[in-house]
Coordinates of C-alpha atoms in Angstrom, one line a residue:
X805 CA 168.9 26.2 97.1
X806 CA 170.5 29.1 98.1
X807 CA 174.8 29.7 97.8
X808 CA 176.5 30.4 101.1
X809 CA 176.6 34.1 100.2
X810 CA 173.5 34.6 99.4
X811 CA 172.1 33.1 102.9
X812 CA 174.4 35.2 104.8
X813 CA 173.3 38.2 103.2
X814 CA 169.6 37.2 103.3
X815 CA 170.2 36.6 107.5
X816 CA 171.9 40.0 107.4
X817 CA 169.3 41.9 106.0
X818 CA 166.5 39.7 108.0
X819 CA 167.7 39.8 111.2
X820 CA 171.2 42.2 111.8
X821 CA 170.3 44.5 108.9
X822 CA 167.1 45.8 111.0
X823 CA 168.8 45.6 114.3
X824 CA 171.5 48.2 113.4
X825 CA 169.2 50.5 111.8
X826 CA 167.3 50.6 115.0
X827 CA 170.0 51.8 116.7
X828 CA 171.4 54.1 114.4
X829 CA 168.1 55.9 114.1
X830 CA 167.8 56.0 118.2
X831 CA 171.0 56.7 118.3
X832 CA 170.9 59.9 116.6
X833 CA 167.8 60.8 118.1
X834 CA 169.0 60.6 121.6
X835 CA 172.3 62.5 120.2
X836 CA 170.1 65.4 118.7
X837 CA 167.3 65.6 121.2
X838 CA 166.4 63.2 123.7
X839 CA 162.5 64.2 123.4
X840 CA 162.8 62.7 119.8
X841 CA 163.3 59.1 121.2
X842 CA 159.6 58.6 121.6
X843 CA 159.0 60.1 118.0
X844 CA 161.9 57.5 116.7
X845 CA 160.1 54.6 118.2
X846 CA 156.7 55.8 117.1
X847 CA 158.4 56.3 113.6
X848 CA 160.1 52.8 113.6
X849 CA 157.0 51.2 114.1
X850 CA 154.9 52.8 111.4
X851 CA 158.2 52.2 109.3
X852 CA 158.2 48.2 110.4
X853 CA 155.0 47.9 108.8
X854 CA 155.6 50.0 105.6
X855 CA 158.8 48.0 105.1
X856 CA 156.0 44.8 105.6
X857 CA 153.4 46.6 103.4
X858 CA 154.9 49.1 101.0
X859 CA 151.1 50.7 100.5
X860 CA 151.3 51.6 104.2
X861 CA 153.8 54.0 103.4
X862 CA 151.4 55.7 100.8
X863 CA 149.1 56.0 103.4
X864 CA 151.2 57.6 105.8
X865 CA 152.4 60.0 103.1
X866 CA 148.5 60.7 102.3
X867 CA 147.9 61.1 105.9
X868 CA 150.8 63.7 106.5
X869 CA 150.1 65.2 103.7
X870 CA 146.7 66.0 104.7
X871 CA 147.4 67.4 108.0
X872 CA 150.7 69.5 106.6
X873 CA 149.5 72.7 107.8
X874 CA 148.2 71.7 110.9
X875 CA 151.8 72.5 112.5
X876 CA 152.5 68.6 113.5
X877 CA 155.9 68.9 114.1
X878 CA 156.6 72.6 114.9
X879 CA 160.5 71.8 114.4
X880 CA 162.9 73.5 111.6
X881 CA 166.3 72.4 109.8
X882 CA 168.1 75.4 109.5
X883 CA 165.4 77.9 107.7
X884 CA 163.5 74.5 106.2
X885 CA 160.3 73.7 108.4
X886 CA 160.0 70.0 109.0
X887 CA 156.5 68.8 108.4
X888 CA 154.6 66.1 108.6
X889 CA 154.8 65.2 105.1
X890 CA 158.4 66.0 104.6
X891 CA 159.0 63.4 107.4
X892 CA 156.7 60.9 106.0
X893 CA 158.5 61.0 102.4
X894 CA 162.0 61.0 103.5
X895 CA 161.0 57.8 105.7
X896 CA 159.0 56.2 103.0
X897 CA 162.4 56.1 101.2
X898 CA 164.6 54.6 103.5
X899 CA 161.6 52.1 104.3
X900 CA 161.3 51.4 100.6
X901 CA 164.5 50.6 99.9
X902 CA 165.1 48.0 102.8
X903 CA 161.8 46.6 101.7
X904 CA 163.5 46.4 98.1
X905 CA 166.6 44.7 99.8
X906 CA 164.7 42.4 102.0
X907 CA 162.2 40.9 99.6
X908 CA 164.1 41.6 96.0
X909 CA 161.6 44.3 95.0
X910 CA 162.9 46.7 92.1
X911 CA 163.9 49.9 93.8
X912 CA 163.0 52.3 90.8
X913 CA 160.9 51.9 88.1
X914 CA 161.6 54.5 85.3
X915 CA 158.3 56.6 83.4
X916 CA 158.8 59.0 80.8
X917 CA 157.1 61.5 83.2
X918 CA 159.6 61.4 85.4
X919 CA 161.9 62.0 82.6
X920 CA 159.8 65.3 82.0
X921 CA 160.1 66.4 85.7
X922 CA 164.0 65.7 86.2
X923 CA 163.8 68.3 82.9
X924 CA 161.9 70.8 84.7
X925 CA 164.3 70.6 87.7
X926 CA 167.4 71.0 85.2
X927 CA 166.3 73.9 83.8
X928 CA 164.8 75.4 87.0
X929 CA 168.6 75.4 88.2
X930 CA 169.4 77.1 85.0
X931 CA 167.5 79.8 85.4
X932 CA 168.4 80.3 89.1
X933 CA 172.0 80.0 88.3
X934 CA 171.3 82.5 85.6
X935 CA 169.9 85.1 87.7
X936 CA 171.7 83.9 90.5
X937 CA 169.0 83.6 92.9
X938 CA 169.7 80.8 94.6
X939 CA 168.7 82.1 98.2
X940 CA 165.3 82.8 96.7
X941 CA 164.9 79.9 94.5
X942 CA 166.2 77.1 96.5
X943 CA 162.8 76.4 98.0
X944 CA 161.4 75.9 95.0
X945 CA 163.9 74.0 93.6
X946 CA 164.4 71.4 96.1
X947 CA 160.7 71.3 96.5
X948 CA 160.4 70.2 92.9
X949 CA 163.4 67.8 93.6
X950 CA 161.6 66.4 96.4
X951 CA 158.1 66.0 94.8
X952 CA 160.0 64.0 91.6
X953 CA 161.7 61.6 94.3
X954 CA 158.0 61.1 95.9
X955 CA 156.1 60.4 92.5
X956 CA 159.4 57.7 91.9
X957 CA 158.6 56.3 95.3
X958 CA 154.7 56.4 95.1
X959 CA 155.0 54.4 91.7
X960 CA 157.6 51.9 92.6
X961 CA 156.1 50.8 95.8
X962 CA 152.3 50.5 94.1
X963 CA 152.9 49.3 90.7
X964 CA 152.6 45.6 91.7
X965 CA 150.6 46.3 94.8
X966 CA 146.7 45.6 95.2
X967 CA 145.2 49.2 95.1
X968 CA 141.8 48.5 96.4
X969 CA 142.0 48.1 100.4
X970 CA 144.5 51.2 99.9
X971 CA 141.8 53.4 98.3
X972 CA 139.2 52.3 101.2
X973 CA 141.7 53.4 103.6
X974 CA 142.5 56.9 101.9
X975 CA 138.6 57.3 101.2
X976 CA 138.0 57.0 104.8
X977 CA 140.8 59.5 106.4
X978 CA 139.9 62.0 103.9
X979 CA 136.1 61.9 104.8
X980 CA 137.1 62.3 108.7
X981 CA 138.8 65.8 107.5
X982 CA 135.8 66.2 105.1
X983 CA 133.2 65.6 107.9
X984 CA 135.0 68.2 109.7
X985 CA 135.2 71.0 107.6
X986 CA 131.4 70.5 106.6
X987 CA 130.4 70.2 110.2
X988 CA 132.7 72.7 111.9
X989 CA 133.0 76.5 112.2
X990 CA 134.6 78.7 109.6
X991 CA 138.1 78.9 110.7
X992 CA 139.6 81.5 107.8
X993 CA 138.5 85.1 107.0
X994 CA 134.9 86.1 106.6
X995 CA 133.9 82.8 108.4
X996 CA 135.4 80.8 105.2
X997 CA 136.3 77.1 106.0
X998 CA 139.7 75.8 105.4
X999 CA 139.8 72.0 106.3
X1000 CA 143.3 71.0 107.2
X1001 CA 145.0 73.5 104.9
X1002 CA 144.8 77.0 106.6
X1003 CA 143.5 78.7 103.1
X1004 CA 139.7 78.2 101.6
X1005 CA 140.8 77.9 98.3
X1006 CA 143.6 75.7 98.9
X1007 CA 141.2 73.4 101.0
X1008 CA 138.5 73.6 98.1
X1009 CA 141.9 72.4 95.7
X1010 CA 142.4 69.4 97.9
X1011 CA 138.5 68.5 97.2
X1012 CA 138.6 68.9 94.1
X1013 CA 141.8 66.8 93.6
X1014 CA 140.8 64.1 96.4
X1015 CA 136.9 63.4 95.7
X1016 CA 137.3 62.4 91.7
X1017 CA 140.4 60.6 92.3
X1018 CA 139.2 58.0 95.0
X1019 CA 135.7 58.1 93.6
X1020 CA 137.7 56.6 90.5
X1021 CA 138.9 53.9 92.9
X1022 CA 135.8 52.9 94.6
X1023 CA 133.7 53.1 91.7
X1024 CA 133.8 49.0 91.1
X1025 CA 134.3 48.3 94.5
X1026 CA 131.0 46.2 95.6
X1027 CA 131.9 45.6 99.1
X1028 CA 129.7 47.1 101.6
X1029 CA 132.3 49.5 103.7
X1030 CA 133.3 51.0 99.9
X1031 CA 129.5 51.5 99.1
X1032 CA 129.0 53.0 102.5
X1033 CA 132.5 55.5 101.9
X1034 CA 131.3 56.2 97.9
X1035 CA 128.3 57.5 99.2
X1036 CA 129.4 59.5 101.9
X1037 CA 132.1 61.0 99.4
X1038 CA 129.5 62.0 96.7
X1039 CA 127.4 63.5 99.2
X1040 CA 130.2 66.0 101.5
X1041 CA 132.5 66.8 98.4
X1042 CA 130.3 69.4 97.1
X1043 CA 129.2 70.6 100.6
X1044 CA 132.8 71.0 101.4
X1045 CA 133.4 73.1 98.5
X1046 CA 130.4 75.2 98.9
X1047 CA 131.2 75.8 102.8
X1048 CA 134.9 77.2 101.7
X1049 CA 133.1 79.6 99.5
X1050 CA 135.9 79.3 96.9
X1051 CA 134.3 80.9 93.5
X1052 CA 136.7 79.3 91.2
X1053 CA 136.4 76.0 92.6
X1054 CA 132.7 75.9 92.1
X1055 CA 133.3 76.8 88.7
X1056 CA 136.3 74.2 88.6
X1057 CA 133.9 71.5 90.2
X1058 CA 131.0 72.0 87.6
X1059 CA 133.6 71.4 84.8
X1060 CA 135.2 68.0 86.2
X1061 CA 131.3 66.8 87.1
X1062 CA 130.7 64.5 83.7
X1063 CA 134.2 62.4 84.9
X1064 CA 132.6 61.8 87.9
X1065 CA 129.3 60.9 86.6
X1066 CA 131.2 58.9 84.0
X1067 CA 132.9 56.7 86.9
X1068 CA 129.5 56.5 88.8
X1069 CA 127.7 55.6 85.9
X1070 CA 126.4 52.0 88.0
X1071 CA 125.6 53.7 90.9
X1072 CA 122.6 56.1 90.0
X1073 CA 120.4 55.5 92.7
X1074 CA 123.3 56.4 95.1
X1075 CA 123.8 59.2 93.3
X1076 CA 119.9 60.3 93.6
X1077 CA 120.0 59.7 97.2
X1078 CA 123.1 61.8 97.5
X1079 CA 122.1 64.2 95.9
X1080 CA 118.4 64.7 97.7
X1081 CA 120.7 64.3 101.2
X1082 CA 123.4 67.2 100.1
X1083 CA 120.2 69.3 99.0
X1084 CA 118.5 68.8 102.4
X1085 CA 121.5 69.7 104.5
X1086 CA 122.8 72.4 102.6
X1087 CA 120.8 74.8 104.3
X1088 CA 122.1 73.4 107.8
X1089 CA 125.8 73.7 107.2
X1090 CA 126.5 76.6 104.5
X1091 CA 125.5 80.0 104.8
X1092 CA 123.3 80.5 101.6
X1093 CA 123.3 84.4 101.8
X1094 CA 126.9 85.3 102.1
X1095 CA 128.0 82.3 99.6
X1096 CA 125.2 83.9 97.2
X1097 CA 126.7 87.4 98.0
X1098 CA 130.1 86.5 97.0
X1099 CA 129.0 84.9 93.8
X1100 CA 126.6 87.8 92.8
X1101 CA 129.8 90.2 93.9
X1102 CA 132.2 88.3 91.6
X1103 CA 129.5 88.5 88.3
X1104 CA 129.1 92.1 89.2
X1105 CA 132.6 92.9 89.0
X1106 CA 133.1 91.2 85.8
X1107 CA 130.2 93.1 84.3
X1108 CA 131.5 96.0 85.4
X1109 CA 128.1 97.1 87.4
X1110 CA 129.3 96.3 91.0
X1111 CA 128.8 98.7 93.7
X1112 CA 131.4 97.6 96.2
X1113 CA 134.5 96.6 94.2
X1114 CA 135.8 93.1 95.5
X1115 CA 139.7 93.5 96.9
X1116 CA 140.7 90.3 96.1
X1117 CA 139.6 90.1 92.9
X1118 CA 141.0 93.8 92.1
X1119 CA 144.6 92.4 93.9
X1120 CA 144.4 89.2 91.5
X1121 CA 144.0 91.4 88.4
X1122 CA 146.9 93.7 89.5
X1123 CA 149.2 90.6 90.3
X1124 CA 148.1 89.1 86.9
X1125 CA 148.7 92.7 85.0
X1126 CA 152.2 92.9 86.6
X1127 CA 153.3 89.4 86.1
X1128 CA 152.5 89.5 82.4
X1129 CA 154.6 92.6 82.0
X1130 CA 157.7 90.9 83.8
X1131 CA 157.1 87.6 81.4
X1132 CA 157.3 90.3 78.4
X1133 CA 160.5 92.3 80.3
X1134 CA 162.0 88.8 80.8
X1135 CA 160.5 86.9 78.5
X1136 CA 163.4 84.4 77.6
X1137 CA 164.9 83.1 80.7
X1138 CA 162.8 85.0 83.5
X1139 CA 163.6 87.0 86.5
X1140 CA 164.6 84.1 88.6
X1141 CA 163.0 81.5 90.3
X1142 CA 161.7 83.0 93.6
X1143 CA 161.8 86.8 92.6
X1144 CA 158.3 87.4 91.6
X1145 CA 157.4 88.9 94.2
X1146 CA 160.6 91.4 95.0
X1147 CA 160.7 91.8 91.1
X1148 CA 156.6 93.4 90.6
X1149 CA 156.8 94.9 94.2
X1150 CA 153.3 94.7 94.4
X1151 CA 152.3 95.0 98.2
X1152 CA 149.0 94.1 99.2
X1153 CA 146.4 95.8 101.6
X1154 CA 148.1 94.0 104.5
X1155 CA 151.5 95.6 103.5
X1156 CA 153.0 92.6 102.6
X1157 CA 154.6 91.4 99.5
X1158 CA 152.3 88.8 97.6
X1159 CA 153.1 86.0 95.0
X1160 CA 151.5 85.3 92.0
X1161 CA 148.6 83.5 92.7
X1162 CA 149.0 82.0 89.2
X1163 CA 151.3 79.0 88.8
X1164 CA 151.8 79.3 85.1
X1165 CA 152.4 83.2 85.5
X1166 CA 154.6 82.6 88.2
X1167 CA 156.9 79.7 86.2
X1168 CA 156.6 82.2 82.8
X1169 CA 157.9 85.6 84.9
X1170 CA 160.8 83.8 86.9
X1171 CA 161.7 81.2 84.1
X1172 CA 160.3 82.1 80.9
X1173 CA 160.4 80.6 77.5
X1174 CA 163.2 78.2 79.1
X1175 CA 160.8 77.1 81.9
X1176 CA 157.4 77.3 80.6
X1177 CA 158.8 75.2 77.6
X1178 CA 159.6 71.6 80.3
X1179 CA 156.2 72.4 82.1
X1180 CA 154.3 72.0 78.8
X1181 CA 156.4 69.0 78.2
X1182 CA 155.7 67.6 81.6
X1183 CA 151.9 68.4 81.5
X1184 CA 151.2 67.1 78.1
X1185 CA 153.5 63.8 79.0
X1186 CA 151.2 62.8 82.0
X1187 CA 148.0 63.7 79.7
X1188 CA 149.3 61.2 76.8
X1189 CA 150.3 58.6 79.3
X1190 CA 146.7 58.7 81.0
X1191 CA 145.0 58.6 77.6
X1192 CA 147.2 56.1 76.2
X1193 CA 146.7 53.8 79.5
X1194 CA 142.5 54.6 79.3
X1195 CA 142.9 53.0 75.5
X1196 CA 144.3 50.1 76.3
X1197 CA 142.6 49.3 79.6
X1198 CA 140.3 46.3 79.2
X1199 CA 139.0 46.2 82.3
X1200 CA 136.2 49.1 83.6
X1201 CA 138.4 49.1 86.8
X1202 CA 141.1 50.5 85.4
X1203 CA 139.2 52.8 83.1
X1204 CA 137.5 54.4 86.2
X1205 CA 140.2 54.7 88.0
X1206 CA 142.4 56.2 85.1
X1207 CA 139.5 58.7 84.8
X1208 CA 139.4 59.6 88.7
X1209 CA 143.0 60.3 88.2
X1210 CA 142.5 62.5 85.3
X1211 CA 139.7 64.0 86.9
X1212 CA 141.6 65.4 90.0
X1213 CA 144.7 66.3 88.3
X1214 CA 142.8 68.2 85.7
X1215 CA 141.0 69.9 88.6
X1216 CA 144.2 71.2 89.9
X1217 CA 145.5 71.8 86.3
X1218 CA 142.7 74.2 86.3
X1219 CA 142.7 75.8 90.1
X1220 CA 146.6 76.9 89.2
X1221 CA 145.3 79.4 87.2
X1222 CA 144.5 81.2 90.7
X1223 CA 146.6 79.7 93.4
X1224 CA 150.5 79.0 93.4
X1225 CA 150.4 75.3 93.5
X1226 CA 154.0 74.1 92.2
X1227 CA 155.0 72.2 95.1
X1228 CA 151.2 70.9 96.2
X1229 CA 152.6 68.0 97.9
X1230 CA 148.9 66.1 97.1
X1231 CA 148.8 66.5 93.4
X1232 CA 152.3 64.6 93.2
X1233 CA 151.2 61.8 95.6
X1234 CA 147.7 61.2 92.9
X1235 CA 150.3 61.6 90.1
X1236 CA 152.5 58.4 91.6
X1237 CA 149.7 56.6 92.3
X1238 CA 148.0 57.4 88.5
X1239 CA 151.2 56.1 87.2
X1240 CA 150.9 52.8 89.1
X1241 CA 147.3 52.5 88.1
X1242 CA 148.4 53.2 84.5
X1243 CA 151.1 50.4 84.6
X1244 CA 148.6 47.8 86.2
X1245 CA 145.8 48.8 83.3
X1246 CA 148.6 48.0 80.8
X1247 CA 149.8 45.2 82.2
X1248 CA 146.5 43.0 82.7

């Protein structure tokens, strides 16, 4: 039997609390901008679903991040753009706390990976203070802080939840984006396909991250819907990478393909069918002449036999050279987060400063050994956690999910050598999801 105070608390949380919360949110919406009222009502409806079903919070964040570059809100708070992913994460925090208060769930679960991320934040703050570069470094600092909160949120909300239906839903949403990128016209320079990201290389990174992650979750799901999703993913993901014409992504995709074959080892018939379908469809959806020209040009440049120089490769090579020199000049504590572009002074052919296009070089040159060390510890902690969970898992379902997460994050880690992915939000959502998979694998 509940005591008197317990009954009062339960009644307050279940009735008065939500009413007050709705009133406060709508009042703020009207006070800030009347047009926000409709958006607030939609947000409250989605939030209500998230309070009852925490996995829905992760689904909303996934959708927001997938559409982040589509300019969904177009608003700014000061100098910071208000994107769909930021709104979904901030809303998710509030809804998860409401859920924890109503249902008595643990609001926070700690993990060594979160400790390592806190170390990254601490050293970044030290480097910013030393270089007096708060104006330049605040975006990276606040971004990593928000990513850490999101990892903790996703981990806590999924640790005790069934993940099967969520894997199916996320796969369905991602397949719609894949299908649009494969069938649609090229949206980037040179006719390359950029999907929902606005940049072909970032879109290829998104595909390399999500395809193995989702395949790992669908591998042991024998439901008819799961089979359809799995087959479509295997067929469309390679075509999407080829349509992006990202040369690095093609190499990375080849490197992680054994992991995908491992999780799909029970489905050889599906693999054969998808391979044949993809080969048949390739000439109709891919400009083979342009794609082959790009890859041949890369090989010729690497061999020093190119007649026409690759401007992109030349630019990246010069950025790498200048980044290494910047690291040599500021090897201990770096030139300050956010200072790479101005410190190197490299101006592209378009007349603008360029970022490092290499996450590791960016950290090394801007934060030196002080920042690079906790980053290495963070990567090692993630890898060690996944490896230990894979060894301890007793079910094939858990093993396949862990391999899928590891393959997706491994692909992103390789792509980070050619892109700035320090605050690539979808990677941190997959990481938080992976921590929940690790927890469930060890609990069984």
